[in-house]
Amino acid sequence: MKTLLIQAATSLTDDLPPIRLERFIEESGLSHVTCWRYRRKGWLRTLNIAGKVFLTRSAVREFNERAANGEFARVVKSPTRKAVSVAKAGK
């Protein structure tokens, strides 16, 4: 049953026309540089149509699902106490 729902959702999103990367950037709030990095890493799949960059709705959905599942998560690295005191001493 879950497979049928996924296939139905995919077919509905693929029926819609692709959106410009610029519009995705505006709606998502991500910066141009962040989207460029995501494209370079293969996290965000894009299409080149007549020299313009587009995203399919299914690519956006896949990206959001992968992000929600924590696939892109990393451990936050906090600076050590020693590094902070060295930075203050340099003033």
Tab-separated table of N, CA and C in Angstrom:
chain	number	residue	atom	x	y	z
A	1	MET	N	0.822	-1.192	0.000
A	1	MET	CA	0.000	0.000	0.000
A	1	MET	C	0.872	1.265	0.000
A	2	LYS	N	1.939	1.258	0.814
A	2	LYS	CA	2.824	2.419	0.884
A	2	LYS	C	3.495	2.669	-0.459
A	3	THR	N	3.863	1.596	-1.169
A	3	THR	CA	4.494	1.732	-2.479
A	3	THR	C	3.541	2.399	-3.465
A	4	LEU	N	2.271	2.034	-3.420
A	4	LEU	CA	1.287	2.642	-4.312
A	4	LEU	C	1.136	4.130	-4.029
A	5	LEU	N	1.147	4.512	-2.750
A	5	LEU	CA	1.030	5.927	-2.404
A	5	LEU	C	2.244	6.713	-2.883
A	6	ILE	N	3.430	6.132	-2.750
A	6	ILE	CA	4.645	6.800	-3.213
A	6	ILE	C	4.623	6.951	-4.723
A	7	GLN	N	4.200	5.905	-5.433
A	7	GLN	CA	4.131	5.984	-6.888
A	7	GLN	C	3.109	7.024	-7.323
A	8	ALA	N	1.971	7.089	-6.631
A	8	ALA	CA	0.949	8.073	-6.975
A	8	ALA	C	1.459	9.487	-6.722
A	9	ALA	N	2.135	9.703	-5.608
A	9	ALA	CA	2.672	11.030	-5.301
A	9	ALA	C	3.741	11.419	-6.314
A	10	THR	N	4.570	10.473	-6.719
A	10	THR	CA	5.616	10.758	-7.699
A	10	THR	C	5.017	11.114	-9.044
A	11	SER	N	4.006	10.374	-9.469
A	11	SER	CA	3.407	10.664	-10.767
A	11	SER	C	2.695	12.004	-10.758
A	12	LEU	N	2.101	12.397	-9.627
A	12	LEU	CA	1.443	13.697	-9.548
A	12	LEU	C	2.454	14.835	-9.606
A	13	THR	N	3.569	14.678	-8.920
A	13	THR	CA	4.564	15.748	-8.922
A	13	THR	C	5.294	15.820	-10.252
A	14	ASP	N	5.482	14.707	-10.927
A	14	ASP	CA	6.167	14.726	-12.214
A	14	ASP	C	5.289	15.284	-13.323
A	15	ASP	N	3.979	15.334	-13.119
A	15	ASP	CA	3.095	15.916	-14.111
A	15	ASP	C	3.200	17.441	-14.130
A	16	LEU	N	3.657	18.023	-13.039
A	16	LEU	CA	3.805	19.472	-12.971
A	16	LEU	C	5.093	19.884	-13.684
A	17	PRO	N	5.109	21.085	-14.253
A	17	PRO	CA	6.326	21.523	-14.946
A	17	PRO	C	7.459	21.779	-13.952
A	18	PRO	N	8.709	21.678	-14.403
A	18	PRO	CA	9.829	21.958	-13.508
A	18	PRO	C	9.849	23.424	-13.115
A	19	ILE	N	10.479	23.715	-11.984
A	19	ILE	CA	10.567	25.102	-11.524
A	19	ILE	C	12.005	25.597	-11.686
A	20	ARG	N	12.144	26.889	-11.887
A	20	ARG	CA	13.468	27.492	-12.017
A	20	ARG	C	14.192	27.409	-10.688
A	21	LEU	N	15.484	27.253	-10.730
A	21	LEU	CA	16.290	27.219	-9.518
A	21	LEU	C	16.140	28.528	-8.744
A	22	GLU	N	16.032	29.636	-9.458
A	22	GLU	CA	15.861	30.941	-8.805
A	22	GLU	C	14.600	30.964	-7.948
A	23	ARG	N	13.527	30.394	-8.451
A	23	ARG	CA	12.275	30.357	-7.681
A	23	ARG	C	12.424	29.464	-6.456
A	24	PHE	N	13.108	28.325	-6.619
A	24	PHE	CA	13.356	27.431	-5.489
A	24	PHE	C	14.159	28.154	-4.417
A	25	ILE	N	15.157	28.929	-4.821
A	25	ILE	CA	15.979	29.684	-3.870
A	25	ILE	C	15.125	30.697	-3.117
A	26	GLU	N	14.254	31.398	-3.826
A	26	GLU	CA	13.377	32.375	-3.182
A	26	GLU	C	12.435	31.712	-2.184
A	27	GLU	N	11.827	30.592	-2.582
A	27	GLU	CA	10.834	29.935	-1.735
A	27	GLU	C	11.461	29.190	-0.556
A	28	SER	N	12.660	28.655	-0.756
A	28	SER	CA	13.285	27.866	0.302
A	28	SER	C	14.061	28.724	1.291
A	29	GLY	N	14.521	29.890	0.848
A	29	GLY	CA	15.323	30.742	1.714
A	29	GLY	C	16.795	30.359	1.719
A	30	LEU	N	17.183	29.397	0.917
A	30	LEU	CA	18.588	29.015	0.804
A	30	LEU	C	19.317	30.042	-0.058
A	31	SER	N	20.602	30.182	0.170
A	31	SER	CA	21.376	31.127	-0.638
A	31	SER	C	21.799	30.465	-1.950
A	32	HIS	N	22.250	31.293	-2.882
A	32	HIS	CA	22.738	30.780	-4.166
A	32	HIS	C	23.933	29.854	-3.953
A	33	VAL	N	24.821	30.253	-3.045
A	33	VAL	CA	26.029	29.467	-2.789
A	33	VAL	C	25.674	28.114	-2.179
A	34	THR	N	24.726	28.102	-1.252
A	34	THR	CA	24.303	26.845	-0.633
A	34	THR	C	23.714	25.908	-1.671
A	35	CYS	N	22.867	26.419	-2.545
A	35	CYS	CA	22.291	25.576	-3.602
A	35	CYS	C	23.373	25.073	-4.545
A	36	TRP	N	24.353	25.911	-4.846
A	36	TRP	CA	25.457	25.476	-5.704
A	36	TRP	C	26.215	24.329	-5.045
A	37	ARG	N	26.479	24.458	-3.744
A	37	ARG	CA	27.167	23.377	-3.022
A	37	ARG	C	26.339	22.103	-3.011
A	38	TYR	N	25.045	22.221	-2.777
A	38	TYR	CA	24.167	21.040	-2.767
A	38	TYR	C	24.137	20.372	-4.133
A	39	ARG	N	24.134	21.171	-5.202
A	39	ARG	CA	24.167	20.606	-6.556
A	39	ARG	C	25.493	19.902	-6.805
A	40	ARG	N	26.602	20.519	-6.383
A	40	ARG	CA	27.929	19.937	-6.591
A	40	ARG	C	28.081	18.608	-5.858
A	41	LYS	N	27.498	18.513	-4.652
A	41	LYS	CA	27.576	17.279	-3.868
A	41	LYS	C	26.582	16.221	-4.347
A	42	GLY	N	25.671	16.604	-5.241
A	42	GLY	CA	24.685	15.656	-5.740
A	42	GLY	C	23.457	15.537	-4.864
A	43	TRP	N	23.324	16.430	-3.887
A	43	TRP	CA	22.173	16.385	-2.989
A	43	TRP	C	20.933	16.967	-3.658
A	44	LEU	N	21.121	17.865	-4.589
A	44	LEU	CA	20.016	18.519	-5.274
A	44	LEU	C	20.211	18.306	-6.767
A	45	ARG	N	19.329	17.491	-7.362
A	45	ARG	CA	19.464	17.164	-8.791
A	45	ARG	C	18.739	18.208	-9.630
A	46	THR	N	19.436	18.747	-10.604
A	46	THR	CA	18.878	19.802	-11.441
A	46	THR	C	18.894	19.396	-12.910
A	47	LEU	N	18.162	20.164	-13.699
A	47	LEU	CA	18.108	19.989	-15.152
A	47	LEU	C	18.606	21.269	-15.809
A	48	ASN	N	19.268	21.142	-16.928
A	48	ASN	CA	19.686	22.294	-17.713
A	48	ASN	C	18.821	22.300	-18.963
A	49	ILE	N	17.943	23.285	-19.048
A	49	ILE	CA	17.061	23.421	-20.205
A	49	ILE	C	17.353	24.772	-20.849
A	50	ALA	N	17.911	24.727	-22.031
A	50	ALA	CA	18.242	25.941	-22.798
A	50	ALA	C	19.120	26.886	-21.988
A	51	GLY	N	20.085	26.338	-21.255
A	51	GLY	CA	21.016	27.163	-20.511
A	51	GLY	C	20.495	27.683	-19.184
A	52	LYS	N	19.300	27.268	-18.793
A	52	LYS	CA	18.727	27.685	-17.514
A	52	LYS	C	18.596	26.463	-16.621
A	53	VAL	N	18.745	26.661	-15.313
A	53	VAL	CA	18.737	25.554	-14.361
A	53	VAL	C	17.343	25.399	-13.773
A	54	PHE	N	16.828	24.162	-13.848
A	54	PHE	CA	15.496	23.839	-13.344
A	54	PHE	C	15.575	22.660	-12.384
A	55	LEU	N	14.528	22.528	-11.571
A	55	LEU	CA	14.351	21.384	-10.680
A	55	LEU	C	13.000	20.757	-10.966
A	56	THR	N	12.956	19.430	-10.994
A	56	THR	CA	11.655	18.771	-11.090
A	56	THR	C	11.041	18.761	-9.701
A	57	ARG	N	9.725	18.643	-9.654
A	57	ARG	CA	9.041	18.606	-8.358
A	57	ARG	C	9.462	17.371	-7.570
A	58	SER	N	9.719	16.272	-8.281
A	58	SER	CA	10.132	15.056	-7.584
A	58	SER	C	11.533	15.219	-6.994
A	59	ALA	N	12.415	15.999	-7.645
A	59	ALA	CA	13.752	16.251	-7.097
A	59	ALA	C	13.654	17.077	-5.817
A	60	VAL	N	12.748	18.055	-5.797
A	60	VAL	CA	12.536	18.863	-4.597
A	60	VAL	C	11.972	17.991	-3.475
A	61	ARG	N	10.989	17.151	-3.810
A	61	ARG	CA	10.390	16.262	-2.818
A	61	ARG	C	11.431	15.310	-2.263
A	62	GLU	N	12.261	14.737	-3.130
A	62	GLU	CA	13.303	13.805	-2.695
A	62	GLU	C	14.305	14.507	-1.775
A	63	PHE	N	14.712	15.730	-2.136
A	63	PHE	CA	15.637	16.484	-1.307
A	63	PHE	C	15.047	16.741	0.075
A	64	ASN	N	13.787	17.163	0.120
A	64	ASN	CA	13.135	17.436	1.403
A	64	ASN	C	13.007	16.180	2.256
A	65	GLU	N	12.688	15.052	1.631
A	65	GLU	CA	12.581	13.796	2.377
A	65	GLU	C	13.930	13.376	2.943
A	66	ARG	N	14.982	13.493	2.128
A	66	ARG	CA	16.314	13.117	2.591
A	66	ARG	C	16.771	14.030	3.721
A	67	ALA	N	16.477	15.327	3.625
A	67	ALA	CA	16.846	16.264	4.683
A	67	ALA	C	16.071	15.964	5.965
A	68	ALA	N	14.786	15.653	5.830
A	68	ALA	CA	13.966	15.332	7.005
A	68	ALA	C	14.435	14.046	7.685
A	69	ASN	N	14.965	13.123	6.918
A	69	ASN	CA	15.470	11.868	7.479
A	69	ASN	C	16.859	12.024	8.098
A	70	GLY	N	17.455	13.197	7.997
A	70	GLY	CA	18.752	13.450	8.606
A	70	GLY	C	19.931	12.949	7.793
A	71	GLU	N	19.712	12.713	6.517
A	71	GLU	CA	20.783	12.185	5.668
A	71	GLU	C	21.948	13.161	5.512
A	72	PHE	N	21.677	14.447	5.600
A	72	PHE	CA	22.713	15.456	5.410
A	72	PHE	C	23.264	15.978	6.735
A	73	ALA	N	22.800	15.439	7.845
A	73	ALA	CA	23.192	15.939	9.168
A	73	ALA	C	24.648	15.619	9.481
A	74	ARG	N	25.251	16.496	10.236
A	74	ARG	CA	26.623	16.312	10.709
A	74	ARG	C	26.679	16.699	12.182
A	75	VAL	N	27.723	16.265	12.827
A	75	VAL	CA	27.939	16.644	14.217
A	75	VAL	C	28.431	18.083	14.252
A	76	VAL	N	27.848	18.887	15.131
A	76	VAL	CA	28.262	20.277	15.269
A	76	VAL	C	29.574	20.319	16.029
A	77	LYS	N	30.565	20.984	15.441
A	77	LYS	CA	31.884	21.084	16.067
A	77	LYS	C	32.001	22.419	16.791
A	78	SER	N	32.079	22.375	18.095
A	78	SER	CA	32.247	23.581	18.895
A	78	SER	C	33.732	23.854	19.075
A	79	PRO	N	34.120	25.123	19.130
A	79	PRO	CA	35.529	25.425	19.351
A	79	PRO	C	35.951	25.008	20.760
A	80	THR	N	37.186	24.610	20.886
A	80	THR	CA	37.680	24.231	22.206
A	80	THR	C	37.962	25.485	23.027
A	81	ARG	N	38.037	25.311	24.314
A	81	ARG	CA	38.280	26.437	25.217
A	81	ARG	C	39.640	27.087	24.920
A	82	LYS	N	40.614	26.271	24.590
A	82	LYS	CA	41.949	26.774	24.309
A	82	LYS	C	41.944	27.695	23.095
A	83	ALA	N	41.202	27.341	22.055
A	83	ALA	CA	41.131	28.155	20.843
A	83	ALA	C	40.498	29.503	21.131
A	84	VAL	N	39.533	29.558	22.020
A	84	VAL	CA	38.869	30.808	22.365
A	84	VAL	C	39.835	31.723	23.099
A	85	SER	N	40.607	31.190	24.045
A	85	SER	CA	41.527	32.031	24.809
A	85	SER	C	42.678	32.535	23.942
A	86	VAL	N	43.116	31.767	22.974
A	86	VAL	CA	44.174	32.206	22.059
A	86	VAL	C	43.667	33.370	21.213
A	87	ALA	N	42.419	33.301	20.772
A	87	ALA	CA	41.851	34.370	19.958
A	87	ALA	C	41.760	35.666	20.748
A	88	LYS	N	41.416	35.596	22.039
A	88	LYS	CA	41.323	36.802	22.870
A	88	LYS	C	42.706	37.383	23.133
A	89	ALA	N	43.717	36.528	23.268
A	89	ALA	CA	45.065	36.993	23.570
A	89	ALA	C	45.665	37.766	22.391
A	90	GLY	N	45.196	37.478	21.187
A	90	GLY	CA	45.741	38.119	19.987
A	90	GLY	C	45.247	39.538	19.792
A	91	LYS	N	44.280	39.989	20.562
A	91	LYS	CA	43.719	41.346	20.390
A	91	LYS	C	44.654	42.387	20.773
